[in-house]
Tab-separated table of C-alpha atoms in Angstrom:
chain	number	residue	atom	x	y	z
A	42	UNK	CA	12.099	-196.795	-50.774
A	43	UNK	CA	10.876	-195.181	-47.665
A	44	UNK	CA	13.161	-195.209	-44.674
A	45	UNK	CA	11.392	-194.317	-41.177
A	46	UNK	CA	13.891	-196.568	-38.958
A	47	UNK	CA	14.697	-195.085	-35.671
A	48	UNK	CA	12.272	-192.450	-35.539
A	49	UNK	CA	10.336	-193.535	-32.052
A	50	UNK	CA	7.315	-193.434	-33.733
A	51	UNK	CA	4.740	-195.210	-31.453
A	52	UNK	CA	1.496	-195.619	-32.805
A	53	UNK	CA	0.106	-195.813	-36.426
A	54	UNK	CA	-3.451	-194.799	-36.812
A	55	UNK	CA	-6.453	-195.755	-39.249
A	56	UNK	CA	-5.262	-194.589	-42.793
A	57	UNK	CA	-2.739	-192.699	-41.656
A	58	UNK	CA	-0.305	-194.629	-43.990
A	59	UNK	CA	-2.250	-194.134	-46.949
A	60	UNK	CA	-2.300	-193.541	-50.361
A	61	UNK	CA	1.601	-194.003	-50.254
A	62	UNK	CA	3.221	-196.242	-53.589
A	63	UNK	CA	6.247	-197.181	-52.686
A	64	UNK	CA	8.434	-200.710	-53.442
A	65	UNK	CA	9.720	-201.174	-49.881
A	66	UNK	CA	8.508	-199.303	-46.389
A	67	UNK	CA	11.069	-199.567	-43.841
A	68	UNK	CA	9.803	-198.939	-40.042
A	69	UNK	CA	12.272	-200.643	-37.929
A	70	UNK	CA	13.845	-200.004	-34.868
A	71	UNK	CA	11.012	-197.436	-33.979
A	72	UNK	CA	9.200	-197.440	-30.289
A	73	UNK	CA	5.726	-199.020	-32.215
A	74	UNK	CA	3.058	-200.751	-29.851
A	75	UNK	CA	-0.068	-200.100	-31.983
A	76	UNK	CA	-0.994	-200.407	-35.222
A	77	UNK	CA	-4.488	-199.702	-35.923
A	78	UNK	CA	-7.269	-201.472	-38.077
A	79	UNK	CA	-6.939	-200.121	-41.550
A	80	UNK	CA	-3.667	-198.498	-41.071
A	81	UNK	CA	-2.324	-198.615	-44.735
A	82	UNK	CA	-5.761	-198.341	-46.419
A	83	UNK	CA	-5.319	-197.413	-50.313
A	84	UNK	CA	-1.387	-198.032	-50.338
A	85	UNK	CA	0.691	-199.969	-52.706
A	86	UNK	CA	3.411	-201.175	-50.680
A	87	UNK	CA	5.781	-204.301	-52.023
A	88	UNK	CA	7.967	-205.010	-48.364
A	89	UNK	CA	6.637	-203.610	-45.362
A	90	UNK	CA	9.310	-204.251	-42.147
A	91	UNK	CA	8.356	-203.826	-38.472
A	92	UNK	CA	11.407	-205.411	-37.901
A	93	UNK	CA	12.783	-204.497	-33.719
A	94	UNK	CA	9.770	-203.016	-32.221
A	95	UNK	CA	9.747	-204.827	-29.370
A	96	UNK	CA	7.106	-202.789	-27.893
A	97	UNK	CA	4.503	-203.451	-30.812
A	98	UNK	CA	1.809	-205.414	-29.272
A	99	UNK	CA	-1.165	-204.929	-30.512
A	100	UNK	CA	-1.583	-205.284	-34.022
A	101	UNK	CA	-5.139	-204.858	-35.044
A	102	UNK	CA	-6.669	-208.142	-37.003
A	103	UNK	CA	-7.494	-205.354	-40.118
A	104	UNK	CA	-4.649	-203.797	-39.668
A	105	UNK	CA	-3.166	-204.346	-43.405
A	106	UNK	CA	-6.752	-204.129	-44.547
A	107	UNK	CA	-6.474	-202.332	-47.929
A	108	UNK	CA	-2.917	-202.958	-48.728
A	109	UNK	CA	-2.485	-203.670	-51.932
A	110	UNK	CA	0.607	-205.452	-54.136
A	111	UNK	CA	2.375	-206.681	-50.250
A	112	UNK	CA	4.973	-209.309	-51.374
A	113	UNK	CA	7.293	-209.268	-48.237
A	114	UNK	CA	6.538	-208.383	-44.396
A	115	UNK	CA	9.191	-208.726	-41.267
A	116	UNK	CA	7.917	-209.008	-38.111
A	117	UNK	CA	10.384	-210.252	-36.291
A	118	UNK	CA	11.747	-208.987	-32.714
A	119	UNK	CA	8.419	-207.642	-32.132
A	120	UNK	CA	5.780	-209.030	-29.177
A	121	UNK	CA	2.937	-209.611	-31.199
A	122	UNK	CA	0.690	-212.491	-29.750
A	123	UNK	CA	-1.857	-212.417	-32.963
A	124	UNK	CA	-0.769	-212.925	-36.498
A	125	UNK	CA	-3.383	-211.192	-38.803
A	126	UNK	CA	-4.510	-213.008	-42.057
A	127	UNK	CA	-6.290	-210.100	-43.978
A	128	UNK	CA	-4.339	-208.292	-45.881
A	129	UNK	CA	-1.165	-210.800	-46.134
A	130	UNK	CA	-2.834	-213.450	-48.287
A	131	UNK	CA	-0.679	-212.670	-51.489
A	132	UNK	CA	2.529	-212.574	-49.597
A	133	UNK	CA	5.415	-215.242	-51.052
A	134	UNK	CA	7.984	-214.299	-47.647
A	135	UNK	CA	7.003	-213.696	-43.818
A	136	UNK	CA	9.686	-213.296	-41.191
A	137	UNK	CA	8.382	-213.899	-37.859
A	138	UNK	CA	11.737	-214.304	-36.343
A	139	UNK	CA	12.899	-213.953	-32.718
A	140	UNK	CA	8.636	-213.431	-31.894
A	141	UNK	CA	8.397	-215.556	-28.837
A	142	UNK	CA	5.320	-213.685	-28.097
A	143	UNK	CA	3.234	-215.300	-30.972
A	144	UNK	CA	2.880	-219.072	-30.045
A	145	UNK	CA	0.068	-219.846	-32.119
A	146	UNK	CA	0.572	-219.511	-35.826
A	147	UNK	CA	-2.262	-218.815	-38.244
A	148	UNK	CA	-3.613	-221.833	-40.774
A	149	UNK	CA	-1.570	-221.734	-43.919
A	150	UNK	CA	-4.735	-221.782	-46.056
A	151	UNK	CA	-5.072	-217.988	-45.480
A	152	UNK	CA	-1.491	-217.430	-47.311
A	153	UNK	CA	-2.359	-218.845	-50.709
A	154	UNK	CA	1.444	-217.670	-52.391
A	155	UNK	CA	3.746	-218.187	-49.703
A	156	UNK	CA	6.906	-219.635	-50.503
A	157	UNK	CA	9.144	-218.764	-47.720
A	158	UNK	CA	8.649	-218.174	-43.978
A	159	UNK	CA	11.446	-217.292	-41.287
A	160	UNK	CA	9.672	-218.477	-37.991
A	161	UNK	CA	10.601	-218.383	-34.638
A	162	UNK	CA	9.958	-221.939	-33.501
A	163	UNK	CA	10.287	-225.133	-35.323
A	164	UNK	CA	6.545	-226.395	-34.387
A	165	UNK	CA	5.186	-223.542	-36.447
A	166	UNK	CA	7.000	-225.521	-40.013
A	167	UNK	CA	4.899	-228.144	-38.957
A	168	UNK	CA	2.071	-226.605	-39.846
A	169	UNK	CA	3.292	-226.807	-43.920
A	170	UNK	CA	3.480	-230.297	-43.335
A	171	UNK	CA	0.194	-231.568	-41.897
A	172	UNK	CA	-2.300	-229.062	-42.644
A	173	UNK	CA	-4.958	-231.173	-41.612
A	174	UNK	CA	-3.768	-231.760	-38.194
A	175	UNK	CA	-2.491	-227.573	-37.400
A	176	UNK	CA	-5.926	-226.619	-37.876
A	177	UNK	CA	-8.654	-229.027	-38.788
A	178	UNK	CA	-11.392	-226.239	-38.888
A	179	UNK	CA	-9.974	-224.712	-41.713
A	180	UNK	CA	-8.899	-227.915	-43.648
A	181	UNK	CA	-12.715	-228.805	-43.852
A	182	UNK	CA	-13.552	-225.553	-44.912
A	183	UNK	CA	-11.162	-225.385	-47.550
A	184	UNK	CA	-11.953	-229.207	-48.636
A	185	UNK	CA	-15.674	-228.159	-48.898
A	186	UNK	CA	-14.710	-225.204	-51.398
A	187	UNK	CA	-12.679	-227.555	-53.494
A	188	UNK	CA	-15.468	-229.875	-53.874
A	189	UNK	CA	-17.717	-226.601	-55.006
A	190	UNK	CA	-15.182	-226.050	-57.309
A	191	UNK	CA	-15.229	-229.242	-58.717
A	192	UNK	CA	-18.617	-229.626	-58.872
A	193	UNK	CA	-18.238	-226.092	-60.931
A	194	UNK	CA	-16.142	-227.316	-63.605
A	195	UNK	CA	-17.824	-230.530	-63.960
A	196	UNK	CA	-20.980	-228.649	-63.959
A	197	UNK	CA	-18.689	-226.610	-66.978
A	198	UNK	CA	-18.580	-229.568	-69.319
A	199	UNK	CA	-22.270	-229.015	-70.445
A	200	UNK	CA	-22.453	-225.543	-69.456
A	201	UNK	CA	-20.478	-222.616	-71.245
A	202	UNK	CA	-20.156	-221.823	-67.889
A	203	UNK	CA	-21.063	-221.936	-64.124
A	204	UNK	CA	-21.312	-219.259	-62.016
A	205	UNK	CA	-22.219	-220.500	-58.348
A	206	UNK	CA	-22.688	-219.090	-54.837
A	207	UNK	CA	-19.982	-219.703	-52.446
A	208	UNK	CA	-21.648	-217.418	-50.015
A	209	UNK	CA	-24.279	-219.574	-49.317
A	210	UNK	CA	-22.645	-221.611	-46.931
A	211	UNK	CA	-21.051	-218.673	-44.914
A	212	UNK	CA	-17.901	-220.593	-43.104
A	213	UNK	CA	-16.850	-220.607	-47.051
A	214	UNK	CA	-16.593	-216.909	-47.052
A	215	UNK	CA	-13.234	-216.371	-45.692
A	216	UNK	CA	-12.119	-218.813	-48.173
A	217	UNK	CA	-12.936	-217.688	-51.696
A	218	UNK	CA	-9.767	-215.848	-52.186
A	219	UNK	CA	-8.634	-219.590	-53.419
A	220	UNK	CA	-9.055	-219.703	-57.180
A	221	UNK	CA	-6.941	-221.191	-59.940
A	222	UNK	CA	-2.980	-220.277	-59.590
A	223	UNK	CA	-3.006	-220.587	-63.702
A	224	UNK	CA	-6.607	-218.226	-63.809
A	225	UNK	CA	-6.425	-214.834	-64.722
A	226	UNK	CA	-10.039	-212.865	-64.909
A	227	UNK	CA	-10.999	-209.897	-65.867
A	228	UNK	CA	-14.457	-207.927	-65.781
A	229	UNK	CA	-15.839	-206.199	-68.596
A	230	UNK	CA	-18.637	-204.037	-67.285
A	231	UNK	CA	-20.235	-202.824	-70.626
A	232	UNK	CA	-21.192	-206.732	-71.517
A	233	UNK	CA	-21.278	-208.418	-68.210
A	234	UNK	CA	-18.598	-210.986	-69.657
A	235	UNK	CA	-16.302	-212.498	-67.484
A	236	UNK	CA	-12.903	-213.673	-70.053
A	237	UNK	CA	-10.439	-216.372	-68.995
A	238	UNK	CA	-6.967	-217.043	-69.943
A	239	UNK	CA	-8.380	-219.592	-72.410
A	240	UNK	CA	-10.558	-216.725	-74.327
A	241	UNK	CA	-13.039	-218.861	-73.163
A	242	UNK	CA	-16.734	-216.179	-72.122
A	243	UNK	CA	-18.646	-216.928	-69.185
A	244	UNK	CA	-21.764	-214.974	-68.852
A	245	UNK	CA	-23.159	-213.826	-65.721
A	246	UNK	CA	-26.604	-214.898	-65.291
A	247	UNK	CA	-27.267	-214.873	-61.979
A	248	UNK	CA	-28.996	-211.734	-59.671
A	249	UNK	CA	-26.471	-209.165	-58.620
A	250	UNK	CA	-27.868	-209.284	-55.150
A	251	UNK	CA	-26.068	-212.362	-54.716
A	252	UNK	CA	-22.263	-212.013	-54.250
A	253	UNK	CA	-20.885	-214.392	-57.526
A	254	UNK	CA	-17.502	-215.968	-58.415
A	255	UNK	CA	-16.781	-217.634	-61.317
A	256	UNK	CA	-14.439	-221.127	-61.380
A	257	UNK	CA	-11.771	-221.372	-64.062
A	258	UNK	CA	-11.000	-225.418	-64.423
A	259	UNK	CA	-7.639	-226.056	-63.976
A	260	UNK	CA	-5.223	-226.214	-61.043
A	261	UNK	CA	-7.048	-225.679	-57.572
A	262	UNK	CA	-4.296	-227.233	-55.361
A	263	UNK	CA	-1.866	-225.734	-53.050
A	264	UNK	CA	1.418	-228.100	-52.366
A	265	UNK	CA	2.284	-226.476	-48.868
A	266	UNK	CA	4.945	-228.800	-48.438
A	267	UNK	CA	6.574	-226.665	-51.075
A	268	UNK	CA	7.155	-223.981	-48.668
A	269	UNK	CA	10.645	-223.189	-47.424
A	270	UNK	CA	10.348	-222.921	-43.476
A	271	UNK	CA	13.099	-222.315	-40.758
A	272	UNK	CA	13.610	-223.235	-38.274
A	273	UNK	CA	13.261	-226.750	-39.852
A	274	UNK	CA	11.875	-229.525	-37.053
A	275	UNK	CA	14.680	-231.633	-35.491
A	276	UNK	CA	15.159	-234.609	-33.611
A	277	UNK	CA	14.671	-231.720	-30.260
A	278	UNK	CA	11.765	-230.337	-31.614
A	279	UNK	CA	9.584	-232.954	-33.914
A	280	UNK	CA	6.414	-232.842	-35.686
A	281	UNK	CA	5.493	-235.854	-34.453
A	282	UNK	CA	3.967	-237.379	-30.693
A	283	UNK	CA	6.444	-237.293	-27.348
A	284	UNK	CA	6.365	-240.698	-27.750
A	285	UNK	CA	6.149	-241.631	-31.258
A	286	UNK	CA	4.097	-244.843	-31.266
A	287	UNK	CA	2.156	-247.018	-29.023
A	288	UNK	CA	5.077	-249.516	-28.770
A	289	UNK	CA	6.979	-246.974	-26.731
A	290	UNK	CA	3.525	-245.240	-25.234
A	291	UNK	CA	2.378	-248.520	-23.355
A	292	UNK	CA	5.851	-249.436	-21.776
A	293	UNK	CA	5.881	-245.997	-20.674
A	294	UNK	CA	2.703	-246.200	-19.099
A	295	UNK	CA	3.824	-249.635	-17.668
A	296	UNK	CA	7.380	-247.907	-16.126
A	297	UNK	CA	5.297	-245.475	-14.632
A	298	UNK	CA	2.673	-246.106	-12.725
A	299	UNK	CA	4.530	-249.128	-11.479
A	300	UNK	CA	7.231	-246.852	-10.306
A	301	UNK	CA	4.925	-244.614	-8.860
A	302	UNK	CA	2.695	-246.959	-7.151
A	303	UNK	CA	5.967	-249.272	-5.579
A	304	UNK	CA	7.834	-246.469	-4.042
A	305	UNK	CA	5.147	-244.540	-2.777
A	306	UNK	CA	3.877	-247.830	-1.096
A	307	UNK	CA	7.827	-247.860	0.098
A	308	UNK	CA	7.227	-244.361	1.872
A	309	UNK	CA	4.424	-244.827	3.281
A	310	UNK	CA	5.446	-248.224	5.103
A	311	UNK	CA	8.670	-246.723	6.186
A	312	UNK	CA	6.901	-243.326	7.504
A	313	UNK	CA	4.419	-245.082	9.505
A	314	UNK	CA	6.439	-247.867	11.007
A	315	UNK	CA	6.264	-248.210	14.991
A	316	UNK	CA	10.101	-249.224	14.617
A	317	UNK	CA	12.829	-246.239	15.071
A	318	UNK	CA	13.513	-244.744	12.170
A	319	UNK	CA	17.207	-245.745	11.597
A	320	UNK	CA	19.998	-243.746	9.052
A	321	UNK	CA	19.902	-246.801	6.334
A	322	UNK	CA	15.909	-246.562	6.570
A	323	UNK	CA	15.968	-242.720	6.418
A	324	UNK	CA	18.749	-243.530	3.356
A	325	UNK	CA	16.020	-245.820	1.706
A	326	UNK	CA	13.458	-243.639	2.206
A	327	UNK	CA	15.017	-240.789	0.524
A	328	UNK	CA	15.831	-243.102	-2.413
A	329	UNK	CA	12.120	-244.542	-2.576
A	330	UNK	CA	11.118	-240.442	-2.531
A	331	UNK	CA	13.362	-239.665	-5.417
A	332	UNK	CA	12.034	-242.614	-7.702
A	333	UNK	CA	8.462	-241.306	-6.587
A	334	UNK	CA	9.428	-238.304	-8.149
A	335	UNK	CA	10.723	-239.237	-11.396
A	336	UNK	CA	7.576	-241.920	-11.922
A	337	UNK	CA	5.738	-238.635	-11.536
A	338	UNK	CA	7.589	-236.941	-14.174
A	339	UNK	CA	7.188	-239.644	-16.495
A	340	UNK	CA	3.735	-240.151	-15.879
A	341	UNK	CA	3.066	-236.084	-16.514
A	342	UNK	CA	5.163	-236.741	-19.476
A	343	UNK	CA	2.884	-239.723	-20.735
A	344	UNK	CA	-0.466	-237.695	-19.726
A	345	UNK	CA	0.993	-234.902	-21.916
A	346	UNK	CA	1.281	-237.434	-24.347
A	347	UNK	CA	-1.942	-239.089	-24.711
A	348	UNK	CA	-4.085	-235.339	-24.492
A	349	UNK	CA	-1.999	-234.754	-28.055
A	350	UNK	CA	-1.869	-237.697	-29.576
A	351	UNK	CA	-1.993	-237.071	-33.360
A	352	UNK	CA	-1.502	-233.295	-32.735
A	353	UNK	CA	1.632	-232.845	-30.527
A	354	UNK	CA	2.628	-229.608	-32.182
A	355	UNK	CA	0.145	-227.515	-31.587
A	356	UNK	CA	0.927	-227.806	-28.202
A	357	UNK	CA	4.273	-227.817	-27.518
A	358	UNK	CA	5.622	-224.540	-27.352
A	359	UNK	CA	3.243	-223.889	-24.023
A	360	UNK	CA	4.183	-227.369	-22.812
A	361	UNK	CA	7.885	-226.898	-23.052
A	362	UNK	CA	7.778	-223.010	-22.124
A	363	UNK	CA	4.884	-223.331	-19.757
A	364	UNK	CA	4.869	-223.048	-16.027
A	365	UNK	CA	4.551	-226.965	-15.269
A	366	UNK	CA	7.542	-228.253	-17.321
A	367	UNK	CA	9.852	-225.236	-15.580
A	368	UNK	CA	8.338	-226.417	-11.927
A	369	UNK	CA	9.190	-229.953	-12.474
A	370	UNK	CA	12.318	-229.275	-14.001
A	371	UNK	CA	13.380	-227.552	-10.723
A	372	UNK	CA	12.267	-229.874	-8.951
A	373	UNK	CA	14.129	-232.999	-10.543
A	374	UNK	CA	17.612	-230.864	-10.445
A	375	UNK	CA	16.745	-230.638	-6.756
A	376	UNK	CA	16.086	-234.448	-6.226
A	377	UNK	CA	18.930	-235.335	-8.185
A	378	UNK	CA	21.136	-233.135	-5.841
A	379	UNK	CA	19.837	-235.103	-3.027
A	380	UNK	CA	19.951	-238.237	-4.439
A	381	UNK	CA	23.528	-237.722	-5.332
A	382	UNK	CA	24.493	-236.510	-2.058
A	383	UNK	CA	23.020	-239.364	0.131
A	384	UNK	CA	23.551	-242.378	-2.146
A	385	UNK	CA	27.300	-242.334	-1.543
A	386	UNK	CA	26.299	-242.911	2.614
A	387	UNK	CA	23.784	-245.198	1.737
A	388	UNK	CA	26.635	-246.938	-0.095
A	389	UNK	CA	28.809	-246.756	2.709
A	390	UNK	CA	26.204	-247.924	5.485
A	391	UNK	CA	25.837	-251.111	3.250
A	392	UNK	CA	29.784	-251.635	3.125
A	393	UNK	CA	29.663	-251.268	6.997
A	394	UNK	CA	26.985	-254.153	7.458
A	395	UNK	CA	28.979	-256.933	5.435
């Protein structure tokens, strides 16, 4: 183990960590903001921990490019606002905890072993649990590569073997790190003879001008849902739409607009009557005002709504920390205040009257 905690180091630069072997890296607790691409080129490191750098920033996309044999990384209490994916594709843990900074979270194709993630927010568990919807873009990439790989083994059945380029379609690229969890290969370079686990021989035929992988048949899925996440999603913080289905999303529309079209017409009559403006009209007015305002906030709710239907989670953490949910928020404590400081004279100007 190597123990650089408290140190103030500040800034780790291109292979400056390098060459190093070691079964756990400790660097928490130091005064990081940079880490630079390539920073641990050529080492062997098991857990790597940036664990309370709160300064650490910027944390180059290649920055673990070159690490080798990385189980376990902690970034947690750090202000990272980019996750990078190179590097950390064998990883089985990631702490990300107490990282408000980084609100969008990676697709969890690029993380092929995972098995347990410490998050900061709920929404980013969601993304074990509906793939497809966290980041569609990489869902039909990796679909396409699972069909090539089908079409590989099936292609295998008549074939001793069939070598294929991925790299032909370059979106795949990023992707081939997927092969068979139950594969193991191994090159021999004095035959050209690539052996599976089955001491079955495929035989590389194909121009080695062409980048080449070959397919092993057997299991090609990844069961994300398998993965233990915290924070889990809650009843506060769900996976699923603000408003859940359309038997709640049309009423809602419904409440509204009606709400906001009836008292605003109630202002508006009462602000440009001729008559004088008497206390129970002022009272009424104020009343009509303070409905206005919570049709609007439903109705901001409800547009919220329908611009991520299907998809809510990707957006929530900058809806609910954002600058328009903290605004309106505000401003319905202030309303309320009002509201419950004039309804009791309304009240009483009523009582008066009968």
């Amino acid at each position: 183990m190597i123990d650089l905690e408290h140190n103030n180091i500040r800034k780790i630069k291109t292979k400056q960590v390098s060459n190093v072997k070691a079964e756990q890296l400790l660097l928490n607790y130091n005064d990081l903001q940079v880490v630079e691409e390539a920073a641990f080129a050529g080492s062997e490191i098991a857990n790597l921990s940036f664990k309370g750098n709160y300064r650490l920033k910027y944390l180059h996309r290649r920055a673990f490019h070159g690490l080798q044999s990385l189980r376990f990384i902690d970034l947690s209490s750090t202000a990272i606002t980019f996750l990078p994916t190179e590097g950390l594709r064998e990883i089985d843990t990631l702490k990300l905890q107490n990282t408000k900074s980084l609100k969008v979270f990676p697709s969890v194709f690029n993380y092929q072993f995972l098995k347990e993630a410490w998050l900061t927010y709920p929404y980013h568990c969601c993304a074990f649990k509906f793939p497809w919807t966290h980041n569609r873009g990489e869902y039909e990439k990796h679909s396409r590569f699972i069909e090539q790989l089908h079409e590989a083994c099936d292609s295998r059945n008549s074939t001793i073997g069939h070598v294929f380029k991925p790299y032909d379609d370059p979106s795949l690229e990023a992707l081939f790190h997927f092969m068979p969890l139950n594969a193991s290969l191994a090159i021999n370079d004095e035959d050209n003879e690539i052996w599976g686990d089955r001491n079955e021989v495929f035989h590389n035929t194909t121009s080695a001008s062409f980048p080449v992988t070959t397919a092993l048949c057997g299991e090609i899925y990844r069961n994300y849902h398998e993965v233990k996440c915290h924070p889990a999603p809650d009843a506060f913080n769900p996976c699923e739409d603000l408003m859940g289905n359309w038997g709640l999303r049309i009423p809602v529309w419904i409440v509204a607009l009606s709400a906001c079209a009836g008292n605003l017409f109630v202002v508006l009559v009462i602000a440009t009557s001729r008559f004088r403006l008497t206390v129970s009209k002022f009272l009424m007015c104020n009343l009509a005002a303070a409905d206005l305002c919570i049709g609007l906030h439903l109705l901001l709710i409800a547009a919220v709504d329908a611009c991520s239907i299907g998809a809510y989670f990707n957006y929530a953490i900058d809806w609910q920390e954002g600058v328009t949910l903290s605004f309106y928020e505000e401003f319905e404590i202030l309303k309320s205040a009002v509201l419950f400081l004039t309804s009791p004279i309304f009240n009483h100007g009523s009582s008066s009257k009968n």
